[in-house]
Amino acid sequence: QVHVVESGGGLVQAGGSLRLSCAASGTTFSINAIGWYRQAPGKQRELVATMYSDSSTNYADSVKGRFTISRGNAKNTVYLQMNNLKPDDTAVYYCGGTYSDQSTEYVYWGQGTQVTVSS
């Protein structure tokens, strides 16, 4: 089972920046993807940015050019640098992804960290 530690959420004014960090541990299996998703009140959880095992990345259109996901030096650690934040970015941000053994792919999630952007 994957254990996820998230940090970096908080309250910021519009136009400001925050950096989220995520560290996934506890499995000897391959982590295929690790990234960030968010869920605003009354909305479904959506992809923000993810990084795959080959270091390729995928971003939501709404954050392209403002957010950057990067890999940390420690194994299975990623950062999400969020610049030019907007009130619409307000949500609970969850670190999550997938890992697999020889035959099955599993999904893992962190507990979430609140990001609030004031106008």
JSON list of N, CA and C in Angstrom, two decimals, residues 25 59 64 69 73 83 96 100 107:
[
{"chain": "A", "resi": 25, "resn": "SER", "atom": "N", "xyz": [5.42, 6.62, -0.80]},
{"chain": "A", "resi": 25, "resn": "SER", "atom": "CA", "xyz": [6.33, 5.57, -0.36]},
{"chain": "A", "resi": 25, "resn": "SER", "atom": "C", "xyz": [5.54, 4.34, 0.08]},
{"chain": "A", "resi": 59, "resn": "TYR", "atom": "N", "xyz": [-0.99, 18.19, -18.33]},
{"chain": "A", "resi": 59, "resn": "TYR", "atom": "CA", "xyz": [-1.59, 19.29, -17.57]},
{"chain": "A", "resi": 59, "resn": "TYR", "atom": "C", "xyz": [-3.03, 19.53, -18.02]},
{"chain": "A", "resi": 64, "resn": "LYS", "atom": "N", "xyz": [-2.20, 25.28, -17.73]},
{"chain": "A", "resi": 64, "resn": "LYS", "atom": "CA", "xyz": [-1.02, 25.34, -18.60]},
{"chain": "A", "resi": 64, "resn": "LYS", "atom": "C", "xyz": [-0.45, 26.76, -18.62]},
{"chain": "A", "resi": 69, "resn": "ILE", "atom": "N", "xyz": [4.79, 20.95, -12.84]},
{"chain": "A", "resi": 69, "resn": "ILE", "atom": "CA", "xyz": [5.07, 19.78, -12.02]},
{"chain": "A", "resi": 69, "resn": "ILE", "atom": "C", "xyz": [6.52, 19.36, -12.28]},
{"chain": "A", "resi": 73, "resn": "ASN", "atom": "N", "xyz": [14.37, 15.17, -5.84]},
{"chain": "A", "resi": 73, "resn": "ASN", "atom": "CA", "xyz": [15.53, 14.30, -5.80]},
{"chain": "A", "resi": 73, "resn": "ASN", "atom": "C", "xyz": [15.21, 12.95, -5.15]},
{"chain": "A", "resi": 83, "resn": "ASN", "atom": "N", "xyz": [1.76, 29.30, -10.02]},
{"chain": "A", "resi": 83, "resn": "ASN", "atom": "CA", "xyz": [1.95, 30.74, -10.15]},
{"chain": "A", "resi": 83, "resn": "ASN", "atom": "C", "xyz": [0.70, 31.39, -10.70]},
{"chain": "A", "resi": 96, "resn": "GLY", "atom": "N", "xyz": [-2.00, 11.97, -6.10]},
{"chain": "A", "resi": 96, "resn": "GLY", "atom": "CA", "xyz": [-2.42, 10.62, -6.40]},
{"chain": "A", "resi": 96, "resn": "GLY", "atom": "C", "xyz": [-1.81, 10.12, -7.68]},
{"chain": "A", "resi": 100, "resn": "SER", "atom": "N", "xyz": [1.65, -0.46, -10.05]},
{"chain": "A", "resi": 100, "resn": "SER", "atom": "CA", "xyz": [1.23, -1.78, -10.51]},
{"chain": "A", "resi": 100, "resn": "SER", "atom": "C", "xyz": [2.20, -2.86, -10.07]},
{"chain": "A", "resi": 107, "resn": "VAL", "atom": "N", "xyz": [-4.78, 2.36, -7.85]},
{"chain": "A", "resi": 107, "resn": "VAL", "atom": "CA", "xyz": [-4.83, 3.81, -7.68]},
{"chain": "A", "resi": 107, "resn": "VAL", "atom": "C", "xyz": [-4.53, 4.14, -6.22]}
]
